[in-house]
mmCIF file of C-alpha atoms in Angstrom:
data_model
loop_
_atom_site.group_PDB
_atom_site.id
_atom_site.type_symbol
_atom_site.label_atom_id
_atom_site.label_comp_id
_atom_site.label_asym_id
_atom_site.label_seq_id
_atom_site.Cartn_x
_atom_site.Cartn_y
_atom_site.Cartn_z
ATOM 1 C CA MET A 1 52.866 1.700 21.331
ATOM 2 C CA SER A 2 53.710 -1.541 19.635
ATOM 3 C CA LYS A 3 53.472 -2.101 15.885
ATOM 4 C CA TRP A 4 50.857 -4.798 16.464
ATOM 5 C CA LEU A 5 48.576 -2.417 18.413
ATOM 6 C CA LYS A 6 48.949 0.362 15.810
ATOM 7 C CA GLY A 7 48.124 -2.078 13.015
ATOM 8 C CA THR A 8 45.065 -3.375 14.879
ATOM 9 C CA ILE A 9 43.745 0.141 15.518
ATOM 10 C CA ILE A 10 44.229 1.132 11.871
ATOM 11 C CA GLY A 11 42.520 -2.101 10.745
ATOM 12 C CA VAL A 12 39.510 -1.497 13.014
ATOM 13 C CA ILE A 13 39.174 2.109 11.785
ATOM 14 C CA ILE A 14 39.274 0.961 8.134
ATOM 15 C CA ILE A 15 36.609 -1.705 8.794
ATOM 16 C CA LEU A 16 34.358 0.845 10.557
ATOM 17 C CA LEU A 17 34.711 3.357 7.708
ATOM 18 C CA CYS A 18 33.896 0.694 5.110
ATOM 19 C CA SER A 19 30.847 -0.378 7.120
ATOM 20 C CA ILE A 20 29.558 3.188 7.344
ATOM 21 C CA VAL A 21 30.066 3.752 3.615
ATOM 22 C CA GLY A 22 28.253 0.465 2.865
ATOM 23 C CA VAL A 23 25.245 1.339 5.026
ATOM 24 C CA VAL A 24 24.959 4.805 3.463
ATOM 25 C CA ALA A 25 25.168 3.309 -0.051
ATOM 26 C CA VAL A 26 22.415 0.762 0.673
ATOM 27 C CA LYS A 27 20.142 3.443 2.158
ATOM 28 C CA ALA A 28 20.690 5.701 -0.863
ATOM 29 C CA ALA A 29 19.992 2.867 -3.302
ATOM 30 C CA ASN A 30 16.713 1.958 -1.570
ATOM 31 C CA LYS A 31 15.493 5.535 -1.189
ATOM 32 C CA ASP A 32 13.748 5.796 -4.552
ATOM 33 C CA LYS A 33 12.477 2.234 -4.789
ATOM 34 C CA ALA A 34 8.760 1.638 -5.041
ATOM 35 C CA GLU A 35 6.877 -0.981 -3.067
ATOM 36 C CA THR A 36 4.116 -3.245 -4.357
ATOM 37 C CA LEU A 37 1.336 -4.228 -1.981
ATOM 38 C CA GLY A 38 1.299 -8.006 -1.469
ATOM 39 C CA SER A 39 -1.349 -10.388 -0.177
ATOM 40 C CA THR A 40 -0.324 -9.931 3.468
ATOM 41 C CA SER A 41 -1.451 -6.297 3.213
ATOM 42 C CA TYR A 42 -5.054 -7.339 2.556
ATOM 43 C CA GLU A 43 -7.720 -8.929 4.720
ATOM 44 C CA ILE A 44 -10.976 -10.595 3.737
ATOM 45 C CA GLY A 45 -13.909 -8.176 3.906
ATOM 46 C CA ALA A 46 -15.359 -5.054 2.338
ATOM 47 C CA PHE A 47 -16.427 -1.494 3.174
ATOM 48 C CA ASP A 48 -19.872 0.014 3.487
ATOM 49 C CA ALA A 49 -20.379 2.266 0.477
ATOM 50 C CA THR A 50 -22.114 5.007 2.497
ATOM 51 C CA ASP A 51 -19.848 5.419 5.530
ATOM 52 C CA GLY A 52 -16.700 3.424 4.718
ATOM 53 C CA ALA A 53 -17.147 1.127 7.728
ATOM 54 C CA GLU A 54 -15.612 -2.332 7.501
ATOM 55 C CA LYS A 55 -18.073 -5.145 6.858
ATOM 56 C CA SER A 56 -17.961 -8.866 6.242
ATOM 57 C CA ASP A 57 -17.846 -10.092 2.634
ATOM 58 C CA ASP A 58 -16.465 -13.381 1.312
ATOM 59 C CA HIS A 59 -15.914 -11.978 -2.174
ATOM 60 C CA SER A 60 -13.779 -8.945 -1.318
ATOM 61 C CA LEU A 61 -10.345 -8.036 -0.003
ATOM 62 C CA ARG A 62 -9.597 -4.738 1.729
ATOM 63 C CA SER A 63 -6.254 -3.081 2.333
ATOM 64 C CA LYS A 64 -4.973 -1.262 5.363
ATOM 65 C CA LEU A 65 -5.109 2.537 5.601
ATOM 66 C CA ILE A 66 -2.344 4.008 3.408
ATOM 67 C CA ASP A 67 -1.025 7.584 3.248
ATOM 68 C CA ALA A 68 -2.255 9.186 -0.001
ATOM 69 C CA LYS A 69 1.203 10.719 -0.633
ATOM 70 C CA ARG A 70 2.559 7.190 -1.136
ATOM 71 C CA PHE A 71 0.163 6.318 -3.980
ATOM 72 C CA GLY A 72 2.080 5.487 -7.138
ATOM 73 C CA SER A 73 -0.356 3.639 -9.393
ATOM 74 C CA ALA A 74 -2.891 0.839 -9.520
ATOM 75 C CA GLU A 75 -3.240 -1.417 -12.519
ATOM 76 C CA LEU A 76 -5.079 -4.662 -13.205
ATOM 77 C CA ALA A 77 -3.475 -7.532 -15.106
ATOM 78 C CA ALA A 78 -4.705 -8.064 -18.661
ATOM 79 C CA ASP A 79 -6.498 -11.294 -17.689
ATOM 80 C CA ALA A 80 -7.898 -9.998 -14.387
ATOM 81 C CA THR A 81 -11.324 -11.144 -13.233
ATOM 82 C CA VAL A 82 -11.455 -8.715 -10.300
ATOM 83 C CA THR A 83 -12.211 -4.985 -10.103
ATOM 84 C CA TYR A 84 -10.957 -2.505 -7.538
ATOM 85 C CA THR A 85 -12.394 0.506 -5.758
ATOM 86 C CA LEU A 86 -10.469 3.253 -3.957
ATOM 87 C CA TYR A 87 -11.906 4.574 -0.679
ATOM 88 C CA TYR A 88 -10.793 8.026 0.459
ATOM 89 C CA PHE A 89 -10.307 9.294 4.033
ATOM 90 C CA ASN A 90 -9.472 12.703 5.527
ATOM 91 C CA ALA A 91 -6.739 13.590 8.037
ATOM 92 C CA ASP A 92 -8.953 12.364 10.896
ATOM 93 C CA LYS A 93 -9.260 8.994 9.099
ATOM 94 C CA GLU A 94 -12.953 9.601 8.439
ATOM 95 C CA PHE A 95 -14.503 8.280 5.225
ATOM 96 C CA ILE A 96 -15.064 11.053 2.664
ATOM 97 C CA GLY A 97 -15.737 9.235 -0.616
ATOM 98 C CA LYS A 98 -14.894 6.471 -3.034
ATOM 99 C CA SER A 99 -14.249 5.811 -6.692
ATOM 100 C CA GLU A 100 -16.430 3.639 -8.884
ATOM 101 C CA ALA A 101 -15.415 0.035 -9.537
ATOM 102 C CA LEU A 102 -12.259 0.459 -11.624
ATOM 103 C CA THR A 103 -10.841 -1.722 -14.381
ATOM 104 C CA ASP A 104 -8.339 0.732 -15.901
ATOM 105 C CA LYS A 105 -4.999 1.985 -14.623
ATOM 106 C CA THR A 106 -5.143 4.712 -11.995
ATOM 107 C CA ALA A 107 -2.085 6.965 -11.978
ATOM 108 C CA GLU A 108 -3.101 9.444 -9.268
ATOM 109 C CA LEU A 109 -5.599 9.996 -6.494
ATOM 110 C CA PRO A 110 -7.915 12.996 -6.420
ATOM 111 C CA ALA A 111 -6.636 15.699 -4.069
ATOM 112 C CA THR A 112 -10.090 16.479 -2.639
ATOM 113 C CA GLN A 113 -13.553 14.985 -2.194
ATOM 114 C CA LYS A 114 -16.833 16.860 -1.766
ATOM 115 C CA VAL A 115 -18.662 15.853 1.429
ATOM 116 C CA GLY A 116 -22.034 17.573 1.458
ATOM 117 C CA GLU A 117 -21.112 21.212 0.996
ATOM 118 C CA ILE A 118 -17.606 20.840 2.422
ATOM 119 C CA THR A 119 -14.528 19.980 0.379
ATOM 120 C CA GLU A 120 -12.174 17.628 2.231
ATOM 121 C CA ASN A 121 -8.538 16.861 1.399
ATOM 122 C CA VAL A 122 -7.755 13.212 0.694
ATOM 123 C CA ARG A 123 -5.107 12.209 3.241
ATOM 124 C CA TYR A 124 -5.460 8.405 3.283
ATOM 125 C CA PHE A 125 -6.876 5.727 1.033
ATOM 126 C CA ARG A 126 -7.799 2.060 1.147
ATOM 127 C CA VAL A 127 -8.217 -0.393 -1.698
ATOM 128 C CA LEU A 128 -11.079 -2.842 -2.100
ATOM 129 C CA ILE A 129 -10.569 -5.749 -4.478
ATOM 130 C CA SER A 130 -13.943 -7.154 -5.556
ATOM 131 C CA VAL A 131 -14.100 -10.775 -6.674
ATOM 132 C CA PRO A 132 -17.038 -11.748 -8.933
ATOM 133 C CA GLN A 133 -19.808 -13.710 -7.182
ATOM 134 C CA ASP A 134 -19.383 -16.636 -9.599
ATOM 135 C CA GLU A 135 -15.751 -17.102 -8.429
ATOM 136 C CA ASP A 136 -14.774 -19.068 -5.326
ATOM 137 C CA LYS A 137 -15.089 -17.319 -1.975
ATOM 138 C CA VAL A 138 -11.889 -15.622 -0.835
ATOM 139 C CA THR A 139 -9.945 -17.605 1.752
ATOM 140 C CA VAL A 140 -6.552 -17.257 3.364
ATOM 141 C CA PHE A 141 -5.303 -19.933 0.969
ATOM 142 C CA ASN A 142 -6.480 -18.366 -2.313
ATOM 143 C CA LYS A 143 -6.378 -14.614 -1.626
ATOM 144 C CA GLY A 144 -2.953 -14.345 -3.262
ATOM 145 C CA ASN A 145 -4.521 -15.431 -6.574
ATOM 146 C CA PHE A 146 -6.824 -12.393 -6.461
ATOM 147 C CA VAL A 147 -4.302 -9.901 -5.056
ATOM 148 C CA LYS A 148 -1.754 -10.631 -7.804
ATOM 149 C CA GLN A 149 -4.315 -9.487 -10.404
ATOM 150 C CA LEU A 150 -3.940 -5.909 -9.080
ATOM 151 C CA THR A 151 -0.550 -4.218 -8.968
ATOM 152 C CA LEU A 152 -0.721 -1.413 -6.416
ATOM 153 C CA THR A 153 2.557 0.486 -6.411
ATOM 154 C CA LEU A 154 3.478 2.715 -3.467
ATOM 155 C CA LYS A 155 6.223 5.313 -3.368
ATOM 156 C CA SER A 156 8.889 4.819 -0.737
ATOM 157 C CA LYS A 157 8.297 6.460 2.617
#
């Protein structure tokens, strides 16, 4: 084998090893990072307080369904005009309860909710951001102004 071919093979092997080490390092660095829910994770609308069904509301924003194990914390900004409510769902994604309108920091979700005489485990949750009626209606253009008042932190997957 020629010196040129040996040198090329060694160079390619070194580049591949460096690439693998780099990918592993990036994955390890991102493993423990938390994620904050942004405005694209919310849609305009609310939930029915009795059965958790989605409903139309121009003064509310609702999140997608999120695994309860990922909940880190929820906290309103000091100058927030909105409140938030947490809606709880079981493993079958059926509504099982909700919190009151919250204005303080929430550091953990309840593990269970009482539904009639049955205790259900909280497996998923959704967030409802309520905008006061005297504020402008929520639109695609201004929803970011309301979402940034609530910092919802999720643990990495």
